Amino acid sequence: MSARLEARGVKRTLIDADDEVPLVRGVSFSVNAGEFVAILGPSGCGKSSLLYLLGLLDRPTEGEVLLDGAHTSGLSADERTRLRLEKIGFVFQFHFLLPEFTAMENVALPMRRLARLSRVEAEARATLLLDALGLKGEGRKRPSQMSGGQRQRVAIARSLANDPVLILCDEPTGNLDSVNSEMVVRVFQRLAHEEGRAIVCVTHDDNVAAAADRRIRMRDGEIVADER
Amino acid sequence: MSANIALLLHIAFAHLRVRARQTIVAMLGVSVGVGFFLAVSAMMIGSQTDFIRTLIDSAPHIIVRDEARAPPQQPANERFGDGAVQMHGLRARDEVRGLKDWPAMLEAARAIPGVSAAPALSGGVAVRFAGRTEALGLTGVDPRIANQIVDLDEDLVGGQLADLENVQNGLIVSTQVGRRLGANIGDTVVISSSVGVVQRARIVAFIDSDARAGAEGAAYALLRTAQVLFARPNIVNQIQIRVPNPDLALTVAAQLEAQWGYKWESWQERSRDIMNALVIRNIIMYAVISAILLVASFGVYTVISTNVTEKRRDIAIMRAMGFADHDVTRVFLIEGVVVGALGAASGFVLGTILMQILASIPFRIMGDVFYIPLDRGIHQYAIAGGVSMFSAAIAAWLPARRAAKVDPVDILRGAA
Ligand SMILES: Nc1ncnc2c1ncn2[C@@H]1O[C@H](COP(=O)(O)OP(=O)(O)OP(=O)(O)O)[C@@H](O)[C@H]1O
Ligand SMILES: [Mg+2]
């Protein structure tokens, strides 16, 4: 079985004025379906940079990212956007919800963009996703009317909108208290183990690291350890 | 695709609602521009149409005179052309004045559907009464058909064109000439023509020279009377023509001129100077009005530009979610078009109200009450709406392009 996600010698160098700043220096690993992987490492070691590369938001200077065994380096910007829409869900530390829309509308947005469901169907599914994350009856609230933990769960619900095979998180519990972060961890475990999604989660949180199936440790843009 | 447009519209409206005040200010800019465009162009075009109508209706649409555009070829030249022999000092053949084939030309003109044509003979005369003399241009007409070409009766006082037939040698002169001569209706005057024929004539009506521009020195008599006065029996030197659609006068004239020779002068040709002045007037009007609409679109530019800058974070998250760069460009483009459309719609209302106000203002000129002639044509609305929407779209497109260039990674890094 081919891996859900594979990084092959991925390098990313930033050319800043005259000097080159290496963000990621040749990283190779793969993640299977149903696997929950944590990426750990000191601040500034290139974890977020790697995540943007895996999520097709950024292009590697060298090496390649494969999604479901398919090469992505030859794809046009529009094709990469399409893959993000269909296969990848993002969760960021600062929950990035669109402030003008309600929780339910935020979750429905990626479905409406994909347009496989009608608006009514998309909003019905959004409500179900929110219910599953313990946000029953909160769908009509705007982000500004919700707590940090609630917003992060809305962001997770949104990452699940188009039933992605891969979920990428950047410090999803960074702003949450232990109760909320405990809850988010259990959600990720369920998404990986029961629903068979691959989860790659950049984190500083020991609880998240402990709950993951695998821990990849980075330093200075390189992988230094890969523990099961 | 349409589902996508609905989604982008939803997002665009959400952005506009958040910045309602700026949106409304930008929209009002467009609506004032459109409103004044409509009011000003209604006035300009209305007065122009009014002016052209009097210009057209005060004289025949086409006048054929017994003159040619180029001097006729002399028989010797016709015979020998540009041969080796050059002839000098030839005595030019005298042309018989008058339209040669006028009955056939009259038939040809009348054969065109809707066209009326009438023969006339004109020339210079001196009119004498009680020791005073006035030099006038006399036109001999057939009263039974002349009114079909130009409605003279409308501007006659004291009588009608048909009265020319009721007396021996009837004559119509302008009110002003009548005053200067001291002559009244029923008075007998003496006419002497340029060829030396002298006749008595009786005034049957006056042309109101205040109502009819350029009528001051004009005089009318029967065609028969004129032919006697100018000693040219059975000859006419003018054919006057009315066409059903005045705009077609130029083409009809050109067509008949190609067939018959002579000079077929349309009202367009006759009033070329005035028409050129009107074109310049229109250019100035449209330049001023385009400037108003251009200024209005600055407001659209400002509000969309601010939105793009403030929504960089939202743009990044939309891109991460799977929205393409052209999706976000479209969101902001739509915002501009929506502002332009709302502005145009409210501008239509404003413009209609302004026209209503203008139309209700009475002007008193020498005792008569006038209202500003207004053109409320639908195409003015179409132009105003089209131009304002187009300039709003351009004004929005310039900053909207920037939205596509927002790199989500830059924003995410900055926030993390
Ligand atoms: N625009 C930039 N110009 C120069 N250097 C940059 C730029 N963006 C990031 N870097 C550098 O790249 C390196 C990797 O950054 P990255 O955000 O991937 O680290 P990280 O592991 O996610 O850190 P943290 O845990 O603090 O989020 C850092 O050393 C950072 O200083
Ligand atoms: Mg980071």
XYZ file of C-alpha atoms and ligand atoms in Angstrom:
676
model
C 0.000 0.000 0.000
C 1.401 3.387 -0.949
C 1.652 6.021 1.734
C -1.019 8.686 2.053
C 1.605 11.395 2.304
C 5.270 11.213 1.465
C 8.105 13.751 1.666
C 11.150 12.896 -0.462
C 14.267 14.911 0.276
C 12.251 18.085 0.767
C 14.343 21.239 0.994
C 13.173 24.803 1.275
C 15.577 27.696 1.094
C 14.544 31.299 1.425
C 16.538 33.706 -0.693
C 16.616 36.842 1.380
C 18.557 39.721 -0.212
C 22.045 38.190 -0.672
C 22.067 35.341 1.815
C 20.114 32.132 1.627
C 18.154 31.103 4.694
C 17.553 27.323 4.855
C 14.121 26.651 6.406
C 13.935 22.909 5.724
C 17.099 20.981 4.768
C 16.214 17.690 3.148
C 13.400 15.932 4.946
C 12.090 12.454 4.034
C 9.290 10.531 5.706
C 5.883 9.105 4.957
C 2.540 8.961 6.733
C -0.034 6.204 6.227
C -3.792 6.385 6.371
C -5.071 6.171 9.930
C -1.800 7.426 11.374
C -1.583 10.328 13.851
C 1.900 11.884 13.662
C 3.241 14.649 15.899
C 6.093 16.886 14.757
C 8.151 18.249 17.633
C 11.145 20.515 17.914
C 12.440 23.809 19.270
C 11.033 27.099 18.074
C 12.384 28.145 14.707
C 13.513 24.677 13.617
C 11.273 24.725 10.537
C 8.151 22.823 11.623
C 5.641 25.314 10.233
C 7.685 25.700 7.063
C 7.552 21.929 6.545
C 3.800 21.900 7.156
C 3.191 24.539 4.448
C 5.210 22.379 2.045
C 3.235 19.238 2.931
C -0.023 21.176 2.518
C 0.929 22.392 -0.988
C 0.781 26.014 0.172
C 4.490 26.370 -0.567
C 6.757 24.718 -3.140
C 9.983 22.934 -2.108
C 13.269 24.277 -3.494
C 14.359 20.641 -3.920
C 12.719 17.271 -3.386
C 9.082 16.415 -3.661
C 5.813 15.908 -1.809
C 3.575 12.993 -2.889
C -0.090 12.767 -2.024
C -1.651 9.303 -2.317
C 1.399 8.262 -4.332
C 0.931 11.079 -6.877
C 3.654 13.607 -7.615
C 2.698 17.200 -6.911
C 5.684 19.175 -8.162
C 4.486 19.280 -11.770
C 1.032 20.583 -10.879
C -0.191 24.076 -11.715
C -1.218 26.473 -8.960
C -4.879 25.792 -9.721
C -4.387 22.014 -9.543
C -2.638 22.337 -6.183
C -5.475 24.552 -4.955
C -7.925 21.882 -6.071
C -6.018 19.181 -4.156
C -6.050 21.336 -1.013
C -9.793 21.769 -1.400
C -10.540 18.074 -1.893
C -7.939 16.219 0.174
C -6.363 18.432 2.814
C -7.742 20.083 5.939
C -5.779 22.725 7.853
C -6.012 23.686 11.513
C -3.874 26.601 12.669
C -2.952 27.860 16.097
C -4.920 31.061 15.653
C -8.036 29.338 14.385
C -8.384 31.727 11.419
C -12.139 31.852 11.043
C -13.760 34.414 8.764
C -15.193 36.971 11.207
C -18.213 37.998 9.087
C -19.649 34.506 9.011
C -21.296 32.335 11.652
C -19.622 29.139 12.852
C -21.913 27.096 10.641
C -21.230 29.281 7.577
C -17.477 29.055 8.188
C -17.660 25.267 8.201
C -19.846 25.255 5.093
C -17.504 27.459 3.036
C -15.130 24.727 1.730
C -18.126 22.530 0.836
C -19.771 25.362 -1.067
C -16.495 26.034 -2.882
C -16.253 22.368 -3.866
C -19.916 22.614 -4.917
C -20.689 18.916 -4.661
C -23.418 19.810 -2.189
C -26.040 22.517 -2.468
C -25.878 25.379 -0.011
C -28.648 23.872 2.109
C -26.959 20.448 2.144
C -23.596 22.027 2.960
C -25.048 23.909 5.912
C -26.821 20.794 7.161
C -23.550 18.861 7.056
C -21.754 21.770 8.746
C -24.253 21.589 11.596
C -23.622 17.836 11.941
C -19.841 18.385 12.047
C -20.253 21.045 14.736
C -22.525 18.713 16.728
C -19.879 15.990 16.571
C -17.339 18.402 18.081
C -19.606 19.258 20.976
C -20.903 22.507 19.506
C -24.572 21.621 19.303
C -26.652 24.785 19.059
C -23.629 27.076 18.653
C -23.691 27.185 14.837
C -25.393 30.566 14.586
C -22.763 32.350 16.650
C -20.039 34.431 15.100
C -16.410 33.692 16.033
C -16.279 36.854 18.151
C -19.082 35.450 20.330
C -17.251 32.179 21.069
C -14.471 31.097 23.421
C -11.005 30.136 22.189
C -11.692 26.444 22.640
C -14.982 26.666 20.796
C -13.375 28.533 17.921
C -10.635 25.928 17.645
C -13.263 23.214 17.430
C -15.071 25.204 14.712
C -11.744 25.350 12.853
C -11.376 21.578 13.193
C -14.926 21.067 11.959
C -14.110 23.259 8.989
C -10.947 21.251 8.229
C -13.222 18.199 7.972
C -15.723 19.879 5.665
C -14.775 18.117 2.432
C -13.946 14.812 4.128
C -10.154 15.217 3.660
C -7.751 12.268 3.709
C -5.042 14.397 5.308
C -5.311 16.861 8.179
C -2.425 19.238 8.898
C -2.357 21.111 12.210
C -0.002 23.803 13.456
C -0.077 23.956 17.248
C -3.846 23.418 17.431
C -3.802 23.406 21.226
C -1.353 26.275 21.607
C -4.053 28.622 22.839
C -6.203 26.183 24.770
C -6.427 25.194 28.417
C -5.826 21.577 29.416
C -9.510 20.599 29.334
C -9.997 21.925 25.817
C -6.696 20.566 24.563
C -7.580 17.141 26.008
C -10.779 17.227 24.010
C -9.039 18.238 20.764
C -6.556 15.376 21.210
C -9.368 12.862 21.546
C -10.972 14.239 18.388
C -7.732 13.736 16.454
C -7.385 10.180 17.722
C -10.911 9.416 16.596
C -10.355 11.039 13.184
C -7.215 8.919 12.642
C -8.109 5.608 14.212
C -11.834 5.382 13.524
C -12.120 7.378 10.306
C -8.761 6.407 8.791
C -7.469 9.908 8.120
C -3.774 10.767 8.221
C -2.989 13.492 10.739
C 0.224 15.496 10.916
C 0.288 17.776 13.923
C 3.018 20.271 14.750
C 2.972 20.759 18.513
C 4.773 21.867 21.661
C 2.095 20.221 23.796
C 3.258 17.081 25.650
C -0.312 15.740 25.823
C -0.632 15.871 22.057
C 2.801 14.298 21.583
C 1.947 11.481 23.972
C -1.366 10.778 22.278
C 0.176 10.541 18.777
C 1.135 7.238 17.144
C 4.508 8.649 16.072
C 6.744 11.515 17.094
C 9.037 13.127 14.514
C 11.653 15.374 16.141
C 13.251 18.196 14.170
C 16.235 20.442 14.734
C 17.594 23.132 12.378
C 15.404 22.070 9.504
C 16.228 18.374 9.735
C 14.612 15.271 11.208
C 16.688 14.019 14.114
C 14.412 11.291 15.409
C 11.302 9.349 14.340
C 9.806 7.475 17.318
C 6.839 5.157 17.456
C -19.668 27.847 -11.794
C -22.892 29.624 -10.895
C -22.777 28.059 -7.439
C -19.298 29.509 -7.131
C -20.493 32.980 -8.162
C -23.263 32.766 -5.572
C -20.652 31.889 -2.938
C -18.317 34.708 -3.994
C -21.271 37.123 -3.952
C -22.112 35.967 -0.441
C -18.550 36.678 0.701
C -18.457 40.019 -1.131
C -21.707 41.180 0.486
C -20.415 40.114 3.908
C -17.328 42.316 3.391
C -19.434 45.256 2.222
C -21.822 44.932 5.142
C -18.968 45.135 7.642
C -17.768 48.365 6.054
C -21.260 49.697 5.457
C -20.414 53.355 5.939
C -17.486 53.450 3.502
C -19.516 51.372 1.066
C -22.412 53.824 1.202
C -20.100 56.821 0.729
C -18.532 55.195 -2.350
C -21.978 54.292 -3.630
C -23.250 57.857 -3.146
C -20.273 59.118 -5.150
C -21.345 56.967 -8.073
C -25.006 57.876 -7.640
C -24.317 61.642 -7.644
C -22.190 61.167 -10.773
C -24.902 59.176 -12.526
C -27.675 61.524 -11.360
C -25.949 64.625 -12.689
C -24.951 62.829 -15.859
C -28.621 62.105 -16.498
C -29.813 65.616 -15.629
C -27.139 67.379 -17.684
C -27.357 65.115 -20.706
C -31.169 65.278 -20.672
C -30.888 69.063 -20.839
C -28.118 69.133 -23.430
C -29.674 66.546 -25.723
C -33.175 67.887 -25.152
C -32.207 71.413 -26.159
C -30.169 70.098 -29.066
C -33.048 67.999 -30.382
C -35.373 70.957 -29.977
C -32.933 73.202 -31.798
C -32.340 70.760 -34.636
C -36.065 70.246 -35.032
C -36.644 73.968 -35.596
C -33.610 73.973 -37.862
C -35.043 71.137 -39.918
C -38.635 72.274 -39.944
C -38.019 75.917 -40.838
C -36.828 75.060 -44.347
C -37.212 72.181 -46.793
C -35.162 69.100 -45.933
C -33.617 69.199 -49.379
C -33.457 72.078 -51.861
C -32.407 71.533 -55.450
C -31.072 74.652 -57.130
C -30.093 75.318 -60.693
C -26.421 75.320 -59.887
C -23.870 72.579 -60.220
C -21.072 71.706 -57.799
C -18.459 71.926 -60.582
C -18.735 74.277 -63.556
C -20.109 72.432 -66.565
C -17.694 71.189 -69.219
C -17.518 73.472 -72.238
C -18.531 71.711 -75.459
C -15.026 72.085 -76.903
C -13.474 70.334 -73.911
C -16.102 67.642 -74.035
C -15.242 67.013 -77.618
C -11.475 67.010 -77.441
C -10.810 66.220 -73.790
C -7.177 66.423 -72.684
C -5.852 66.008 -76.175
C -2.645 67.355 -77.581
C -4.417 70.563 -78.457
C -5.081 73.110 -75.708
C -7.644 75.747 -76.482
C -7.616 79.151 -74.912
C -9.908 82.106 -75.155
C -12.992 79.991 -75.865
C -16.199 81.876 -75.465
C -18.204 80.096 -72.723
C -21.668 78.945 -73.773
C -24.479 80.729 -71.989
C -26.583 78.370 -69.891
C -30.301 78.823 -69.806
C -31.046 79.428 -66.131
C -33.529 77.136 -64.425
C -33.824 73.427 -63.728
C -33.916 71.744 -67.094
C -35.769 68.485 -66.411
C -37.705 69.715 -63.433
C -40.964 67.832 -64.042
C -39.019 64.556 -64.334
C -36.950 65.379 -61.240
C -40.126 66.144 -59.337
C -41.527 62.762 -60.383
C -38.309 60.984 -59.392
C -38.310 62.556 -55.930
C -41.996 61.812 -55.389
C -41.432 58.189 -56.429
C -39.537 57.627 -53.164
C -42.098 56.498 -50.555
C -43.124 59.234 -48.145
C -41.278 61.984 -49.974
C -43.078 65.211 -50.952
C -41.635 67.624 -53.480
C -42.709 71.013 -54.755
C -41.332 73.338 -57.450
C -40.452 76.956 -56.714
C -38.923 79.936 -58.441
C -36.949 82.412 -56.367
C -35.091 85.605 -56.999
C -34.413 89.081 -55.709
C -37.121 91.777 -55.804
C -37.610 95.286 -54.502
C -40.927 96.004 -52.791
C -42.075 99.622 -52.651
C -44.863 101.156 -50.565
C -45.544 104.769 -49.758
C -42.122 105.822 -50.945
C -40.246 103.215 -48.911
C -38.395 100.313 -50.554
C -37.276 96.938 -49.184
C -35.060 94.420 -51.008
C -36.447 90.916 -50.469
C -35.909 87.333 -51.610
C -39.147 86.304 -53.270
C -40.128 82.672 -53.626
C -42.930 81.683 -55.909
C -44.699 78.582 -54.600
C -47.712 76.414 -55.219
C -49.842 76.923 -52.069
C -51.607 73.594 -52.514
C -48.416 71.603 -51.956
C -45.930 74.032 -50.404
C -47.389 73.461 -46.929
C -46.516 69.767 -47.174
C -42.838 70.691 -47.430
C -42.650 73.355 -44.742
C -45.586 74.269 -42.566
C -45.679 77.972 -43.411
C -49.223 78.489 -42.172
C -48.040 77.826 -38.639
C -46.083 81.066 -38.632
C -48.418 83.196 -40.734
C -50.504 85.928 -39.122
C -53.508 87.635 -40.631
C -54.005 85.060 -43.358
C -52.986 81.759 -44.893
C -50.790 80.603 -47.718
C -53.916 79.619 -49.642
C -55.022 83.281 -49.640
C -52.363 83.902 -52.308
C -54.807 82.361 -54.792
C -57.771 84.422 -53.709
C -56.513 87.743 -55.033
C -54.730 88.953 -58.108
C -50.944 88.840 -57.320
C -51.073 88.006 -53.626
C -47.912 88.603 -51.582
C -46.690 87.539 -48.157
C -43.891 89.455 -46.389
C -42.561 89.364 -42.834
C -44.160 91.325 -40.010
C -40.954 93.299 -39.647
C -40.855 94.362 -43.292
C -44.552 95.183 -43.065
C -43.825 97.494 -40.124
C -40.907 99.132 -41.907
C -42.965 99.764 -45.038
C -45.947 100.803 -43.007
C -48.068 98.379 -45.027
C -51.000 96.358 -43.697
C -52.924 93.365 -44.949
C -54.943 94.358 -47.986
C -52.497 97.138 -48.982
C -51.191 97.162 -52.524
C -47.445 97.364 -52.982
C -45.258 97.617 -56.070
C -42.797 94.840 -56.856
C -39.935 95.256 -59.295
C -37.778 92.293 -60.176
C -34.123 92.113 -61.090
C -35.046 91.687 -64.764
C -37.033 94.907 -64.705
C -40.627 93.638 -64.579
C -42.852 95.798 -62.373
C -46.160 94.594 -60.917
C -48.683 95.515 -58.291
C -49.318 93.003 -55.539
C -51.573 92.831 -52.511
C -50.393 91.729 -49.064
C -52.528 88.774 -47.879
C -50.616 87.697 -44.756
C -47.504 88.319 -42.710
C -44.810 85.851 -41.680
C -44.182 86.179 -37.948
C -40.444 86.814 -38.146
C -40.081 86.454 -34.347
C -41.308 82.885 -34.545
C -39.458 81.925 -37.706
C -35.718 82.355 -37.737
C -34.306 83.978 -40.877
C -37.704 84.844 -42.275
C -37.244 88.591 -42.058
C -36.200 89.160 -45.669
C -38.404 86.470 -47.180
C -41.459 86.979 -49.338
C -43.882 84.515 -50.910
C -46.055 84.736 -53.985
C -47.688 82.303 -56.383
C -45.316 80.399 -58.630
C -47.177 81.863 -61.584
C -46.691 85.418 -60.300
C -42.979 84.808 -59.798
C -42.598 83.378 -63.295
C -44.131 86.547 -64.739
C -42.018 88.792 -62.493
C -38.772 87.082 -63.476
C -39.889 86.738 -67.094
C -39.353 82.986 -67.054
C -42.616 81.299 -67.971
C -42.772 77.607 -67.117
C -39.383 77.668 -65.487
C -38.524 76.799 -61.895
C -35.115 77.171 -60.289
C -35.806 75.210 -57.100
C -37.338 71.979 -56.029
C -38.157 71.758 -52.347
C -38.316 68.329 -50.782
C -39.484 66.864 -47.513
C -38.378 63.367 -46.509
C -40.238 61.268 -43.914
C -37.132 60.809 -41.739
C -34.958 63.969 -41.645
C -31.873 61.886 -40.856
C -32.159 60.338 -44.321
C -32.076 63.694 -46.142
C -28.321 63.467 -46.730
C -28.472 60.039 -48.398
C -31.599 60.795 -50.404
C -29.986 64.022 -51.649
C -26.759 62.266 -52.611
C -28.661 59.528 -54.422
C -30.771 61.962 -56.483
C -27.811 64.235 -57.145
C -25.860 61.315 -58.618
C -28.803 60.640 -60.906
C -29.737 64.163 -62.002
C -26.763 66.442 -61.521
C -27.469 69.906 -60.068
C -26.911 70.681 -56.420
C -29.231 68.776 -54.078
C -28.575 70.454 -50.773
C -29.769 68.653 -47.649
C -30.432 70.424 -44.365
C -27.354 68.703 -42.954
C -25.173 70.267 -45.623
C -26.865 73.623 -45.263
C -26.317 73.645 -41.482
C -22.890 72.051 -41.432
C -21.372 74.844 -39.313
C -24.088 74.538 -36.711
C -23.825 70.749 -36.706
C -20.066 71.000 -36.167
C -20.661 73.363 -33.269
C -23.103 70.843 -31.799
C -20.542 68.060 -32.108
C -18.028 70.181 -30.210
C -20.664 70.971 -27.596
C -21.328 67.245 -27.177
C -17.632 66.459 -26.878
C -17.310 69.038 -24.114
C -20.388 67.693 -22.346
C -19.221 64.087 -22.446
C -15.718 65.096 -21.308
C -17.096 66.927 -18.270
C -19.491 64.132 -17.434
C -16.862 61.410 -17.848
C -14.704 63.378 -15.418
C -17.576 63.328 -12.890
C -17.943 59.559 -13.264
C -14.163 59.086 -13.082
C -14.019 61.003 -9.820
C -16.903 58.873 -8.544
C -14.901 55.730 -9.246
C -12.071 56.984 -6.992
C -14.408 56.263 -4.087
C -14.868 52.699 -5.323
C -11.105 52.313 -5.652
C -10.569 53.515 -2.082
C -13.119 51.242 -0.456
C -12.000 48.132 -2.379
C -8.333 48.892 -1.821
C -8.946 49.217 1.930
C -10.920 45.974 1.936
C -8.105 44.074 0.210
C -5.550 45.365 2.685
C -7.696 44.640 5.715
C -8.697 41.194 4.510
C -5.212 39.812 3.871
C -5.626 37.367 6.726
C -8.996 36.205 5.379
C -7.491 35.895 1.913
C -4.742 33.644 3.315
C -7.232 31.391 5.083
C -9.441 31.193 2.005
C -6.452 30.199 -0.076
C -5.458 27.521 2.469
C -9.045 26.227 2.425
C -8.869 25.715 -1.319
C -10.031 28.985 -2.901
C -8.000 29.879 -5.996
C -6.262 33.225 -6.509
C -8.863 34.194 -9.126
C -11.620 33.430 -6.628
C -10.352 36.059 -4.211
C -9.793 38.550 -7.045
C -13.391 37.997 -8.083
C -14.685 38.583 -4.569
C -13.231 42.102 -4.589
C -14.159 42.726 -8.206
C -17.735 41.779 -7.362
C -17.637 44.188 -4.424
C -16.722 47.015 -6.818
C -19.380 46.046 -9.327
C -21.994 45.824 -6.567
C -21.062 49.310 -5.334
C -21.198 50.539 -8.946
C -24.576 48.865 -9.570
C -26.134 50.189 -6.363
C -24.696 53.615 -7.172
C -26.064 53.512 -10.706
C -29.491 52.380 -9.497
C -29.744 55.141 -6.893
C -28.275 57.531 -9.470
C -31.157 56.668 -11.806
C -33.574 57.677 -9.069
C -31.638 60.874 -8.334
C -31.367 61.719 -12.040
C -35.091 61.169 -12.586
C -35.899 63.436 -9.642
C -33.518 66.125 -10.949
C -35.147 65.943 -14.393
C -38.562 66.241 -12.812
C -37.418 69.383 -10.999
C -35.816 70.862 -14.128
C -38.907 70.140 -16.191
C -41.106 71.993 -13.721
C -39.125 75.264 -13.729
C -40.858 77.862 -15.916
C -38.687 80.404 -17.755
C -40.168 83.684 -18.905
C -38.655 85.085 -22.086
C -40.308 88.269 -23.383
C -43.606 87.398 -21.777
C -43.738 83.815 -23.053
C -43.383 80.912 -20.621
C -40.868 78.237 -21.619
C -39.855 74.964 -20.031
C -36.425 73.427 -20.518
C -36.697 70.820 -23.269
C -35.511 67.496 -21.791
C -34.547 64.275 -23.477
C -35.506 61.411 -21.162
C -34.398 58.730 -23.558
C -33.646 55.278 -22.196
C -30.258 55.278 -23.892
C -29.052 58.056 -21.572
C -29.750 55.714 -18.670
C -27.977 52.908 -20.508
C -24.892 55.064 -21.119
C -24.788 56.380 -17.540
C -25.312 52.902 -16.077
C -22.839 51.258 -18.425
C -20.083 53.837 -17.979
C -20.425 53.937 -14.188
C -20.460 50.131 -13.870
C -17.490 49.856 -16.202
C -15.440 52.465 -14.358
C -16.403 50.909 -11.009
C -15.239 47.515 -12.296
C -11.904 49.007 -13.419
C -11.550 50.885 -10.133
C -12.139 47.638 -8.232
C -10.050 45.482 -10.524
C -6.871 47.481 -9.856
C -6.769 46.692 -6.104
C -8.446 43.282 -6.597
C -5.407 42.089 -8.550
C -3.404 42.622 -5.362
C -5.630 40.112 -3.578
C -4.448 37.371 -5.931
C -0.831 38.182 -5.090
C -1.272 37.708 -1.339
C 0.949 34.721 -0.432
C -0.865 32.731 2.254
C 2.453 31.426 3.608
C 3.654 34.968 4.347
C 0.493 35.729 6.290
C 0.466 32.403 8.175
C 4.134 32.807 9.150
C 3.502 36.348 10.327
C 0.627 35.243 12.529
C 2.192 32.067 13.951
N 10.447 35.528 5.931
C 11.506 34.993 6.586
N 12.719 35.488 6.392
C 13.773 34.964 7.009
N 13.694 33.931 7.826
C 12.512 33.365 8.063
C 11.349 33.874 7.441
N 10.313 33.136 7.851
C 10.797 32.198 8.693
N 12.109 32.351 8.829
C 12.973 31.499 9.612
O 12.777 30.173 9.245
C 12.958 29.315 10.299
C 11.848 28.303 10.398
O 10.645 28.948 10.782
P 9.323 28.151 11.157
O 8.227 29.084 11.338
O 9.161 27.040 10.190
O 9.753 27.523 12.568
P 8.868 26.711 13.581
O 9.588 25.464 13.823
O 7.485 26.615 13.105
O 8.923 27.632 14.861
P 7.801 27.845 15.995
O 7.794 26.631 16.821
O 8.250 29.032 16.729
O 6.520 28.095 15.281
C 13.102 30.181 11.512
O 14.466 30.197 11.908
C 12.677 31.549 11.088
O 13.416 32.535 11.746
Mg 5.579 27.397 13.721
